Coordinates of C-alpha atoms in Angstrom, one line a residue:
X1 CA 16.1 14.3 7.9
X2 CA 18.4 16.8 6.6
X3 CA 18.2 16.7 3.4
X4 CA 14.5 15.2 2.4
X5 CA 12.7 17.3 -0.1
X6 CA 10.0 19.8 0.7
X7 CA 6.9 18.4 -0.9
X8 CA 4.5 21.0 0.6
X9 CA 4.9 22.8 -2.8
X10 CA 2.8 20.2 -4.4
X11 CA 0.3 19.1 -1.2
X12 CA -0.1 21.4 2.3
X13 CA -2.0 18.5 3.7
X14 CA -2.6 14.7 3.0
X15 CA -6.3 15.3 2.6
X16 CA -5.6 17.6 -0.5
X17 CA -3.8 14.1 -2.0
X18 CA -6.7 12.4 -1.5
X19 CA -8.8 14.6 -2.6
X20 CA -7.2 15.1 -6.2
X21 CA -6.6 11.1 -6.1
X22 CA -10.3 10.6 -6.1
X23 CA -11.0 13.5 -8.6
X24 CA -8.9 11.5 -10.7
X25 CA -10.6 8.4 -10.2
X26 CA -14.4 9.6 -9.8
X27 CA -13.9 12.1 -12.3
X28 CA -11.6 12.6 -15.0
X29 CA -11.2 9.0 -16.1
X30 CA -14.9 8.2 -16.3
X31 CA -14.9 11.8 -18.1
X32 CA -12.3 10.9 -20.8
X33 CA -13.8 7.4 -20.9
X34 CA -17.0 8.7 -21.9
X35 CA -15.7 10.6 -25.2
X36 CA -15.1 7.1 -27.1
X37 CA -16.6 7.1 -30.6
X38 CA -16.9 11.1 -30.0
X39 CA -13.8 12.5 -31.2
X40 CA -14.9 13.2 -34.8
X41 CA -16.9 15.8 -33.6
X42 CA -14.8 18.7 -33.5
X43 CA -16.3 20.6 -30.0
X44 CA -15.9 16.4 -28.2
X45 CA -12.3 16.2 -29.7
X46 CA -11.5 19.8 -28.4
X47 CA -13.2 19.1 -24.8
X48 CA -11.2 16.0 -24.6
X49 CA -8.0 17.7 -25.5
X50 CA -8.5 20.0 -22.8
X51 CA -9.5 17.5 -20.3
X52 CA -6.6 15.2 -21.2
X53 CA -4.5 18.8 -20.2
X54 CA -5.9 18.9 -17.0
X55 CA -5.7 14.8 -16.1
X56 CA -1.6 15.5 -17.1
X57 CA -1.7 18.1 -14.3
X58 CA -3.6 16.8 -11.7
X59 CA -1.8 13.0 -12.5
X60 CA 1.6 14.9 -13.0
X61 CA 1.5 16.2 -9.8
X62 CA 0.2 13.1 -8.0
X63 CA 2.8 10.9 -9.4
X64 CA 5.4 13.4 -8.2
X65 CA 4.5 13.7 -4.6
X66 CA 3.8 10.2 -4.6
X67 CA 7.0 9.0 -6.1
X68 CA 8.9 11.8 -4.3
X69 CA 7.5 11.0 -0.6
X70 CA 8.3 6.9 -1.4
X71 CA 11.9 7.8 -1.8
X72 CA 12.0 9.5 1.0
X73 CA 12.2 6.4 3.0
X74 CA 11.4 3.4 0.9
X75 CA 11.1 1.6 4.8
X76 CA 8.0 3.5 5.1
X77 CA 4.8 1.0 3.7
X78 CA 2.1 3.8 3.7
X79 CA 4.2 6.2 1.5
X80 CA 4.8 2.9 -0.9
X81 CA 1.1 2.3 -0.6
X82 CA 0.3 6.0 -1.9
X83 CA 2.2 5.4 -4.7
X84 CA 0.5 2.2 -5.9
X85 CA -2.4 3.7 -6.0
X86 CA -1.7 6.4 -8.1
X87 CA 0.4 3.9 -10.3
X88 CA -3.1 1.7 -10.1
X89 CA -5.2 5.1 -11.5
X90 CA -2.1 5.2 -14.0
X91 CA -3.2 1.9 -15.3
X92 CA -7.0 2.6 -15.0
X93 CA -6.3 6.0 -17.4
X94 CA -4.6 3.7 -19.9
X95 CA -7.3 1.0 -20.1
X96 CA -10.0 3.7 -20.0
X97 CA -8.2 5.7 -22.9
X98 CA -7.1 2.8 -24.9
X99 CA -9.5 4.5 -27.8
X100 CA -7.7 7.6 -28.0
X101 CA -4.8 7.0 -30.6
X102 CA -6.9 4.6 -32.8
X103 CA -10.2 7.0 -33.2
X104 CA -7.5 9.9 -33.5
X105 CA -6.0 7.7 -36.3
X106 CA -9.1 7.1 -38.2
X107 CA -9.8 11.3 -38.4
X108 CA -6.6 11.0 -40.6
X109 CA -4.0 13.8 -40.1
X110 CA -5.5 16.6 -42.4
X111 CA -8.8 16.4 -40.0
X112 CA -6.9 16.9 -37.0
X113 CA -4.9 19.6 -38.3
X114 CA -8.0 21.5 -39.0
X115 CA -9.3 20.7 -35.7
X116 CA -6.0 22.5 -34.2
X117 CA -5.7 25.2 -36.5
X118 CA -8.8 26.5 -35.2
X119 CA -8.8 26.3 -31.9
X120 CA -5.5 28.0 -30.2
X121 CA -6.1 26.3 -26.7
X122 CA -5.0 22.6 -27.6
X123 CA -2.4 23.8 -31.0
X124 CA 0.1 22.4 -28.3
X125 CA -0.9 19.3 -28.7
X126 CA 0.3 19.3 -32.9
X127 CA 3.4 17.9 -32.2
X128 CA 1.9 14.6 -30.1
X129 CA -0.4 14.4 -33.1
X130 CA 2.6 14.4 -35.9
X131 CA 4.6 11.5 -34.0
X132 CA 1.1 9.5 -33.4
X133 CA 0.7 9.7 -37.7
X134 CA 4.3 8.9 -37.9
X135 CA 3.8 5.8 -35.6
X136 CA 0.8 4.9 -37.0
X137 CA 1.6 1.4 -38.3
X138 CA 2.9 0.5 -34.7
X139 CA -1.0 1.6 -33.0
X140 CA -2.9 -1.7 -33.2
X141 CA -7.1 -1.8 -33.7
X142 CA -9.3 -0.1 -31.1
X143 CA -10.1 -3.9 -29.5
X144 CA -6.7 -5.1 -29.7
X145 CA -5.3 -1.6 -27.8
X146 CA -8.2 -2.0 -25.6
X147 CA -6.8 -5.5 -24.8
X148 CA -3.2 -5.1 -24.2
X149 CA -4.3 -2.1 -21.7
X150 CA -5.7 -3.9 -19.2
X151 CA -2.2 -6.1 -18.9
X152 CA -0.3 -2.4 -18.7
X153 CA 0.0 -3.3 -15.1
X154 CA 1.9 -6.6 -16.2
X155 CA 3.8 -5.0 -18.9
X156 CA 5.4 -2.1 -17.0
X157 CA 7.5 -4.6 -14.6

């Protein structure tokens, strides 16, 4: 094919997929899962901030290649498959996160200010934090966002 798209840039080899796919799912979801009820604590909230930077990587490129290599030739059912399952660990991140924006809601916005102004490595993340206080009256209870995650799946069709 002419004109397919060189996705090399992003994986060398299949196994290297696979490998960041299960570092995804092994890893870095349990990881961020395991901060609930934590972010009040200054150092959790920063270590979660800097995991969720890495998850946007590693997912960001997974989703690309995986997306990317299923247009290539949409005939082609293991390419299609690849991208379930990353869309599948897409959905797994949001039901296993569901906590974030309400516990980040309840530190109220001066907190989290603080938190950012004094630690340069997440100050990136201000302006996600402004539009989450802006939106706050459209972020439901911790139970009720834990509930509508785990229909993301059916929600996203």
């Amino acid at each position: 094919m002419k004109n397919a798209w060189d996705l090399t840039a992003l994986y060398k080899k299949e196994e290297d997929f696979e490998s960041d796919l299960k570092t995804l799912k092994e890893t870095i979801i349990p990881e961020m899962a395991s901060y609930e009820g934590k972010l009040s604590n200054e150092e959790d909230f920063v270590k979660y901030l800097l995991l969720e930077k890495k998850m946007n990587k590693v997912l960001t490129k997974l989703y690309l290649y995986a997306s990317c290599s299923s247009d290539l030739n949409k005939k082609d059912i293991e390419r299609t498959k690849r991208l379930s399952r990353v869309q599948q660990s897409l959905y797994e991140l949001i039901a296993a996160t569901s906590f974030e924006s309400p516990e980040i809601l309840s530190l109220g916005e001066e907190k989290v200010k603080e938190f950012l102004s004094r630690h340069e490595e997440i100050a990136d993340f201000d302006y996600s934090f402004e539009k989450l206080f802006l939106d706050e009256s459209h972020v439901l209870s911790d139970k009720e966002e834990a509930l509508l995650s785990t229909h993301s799946p059916l929600l996203s069709e």
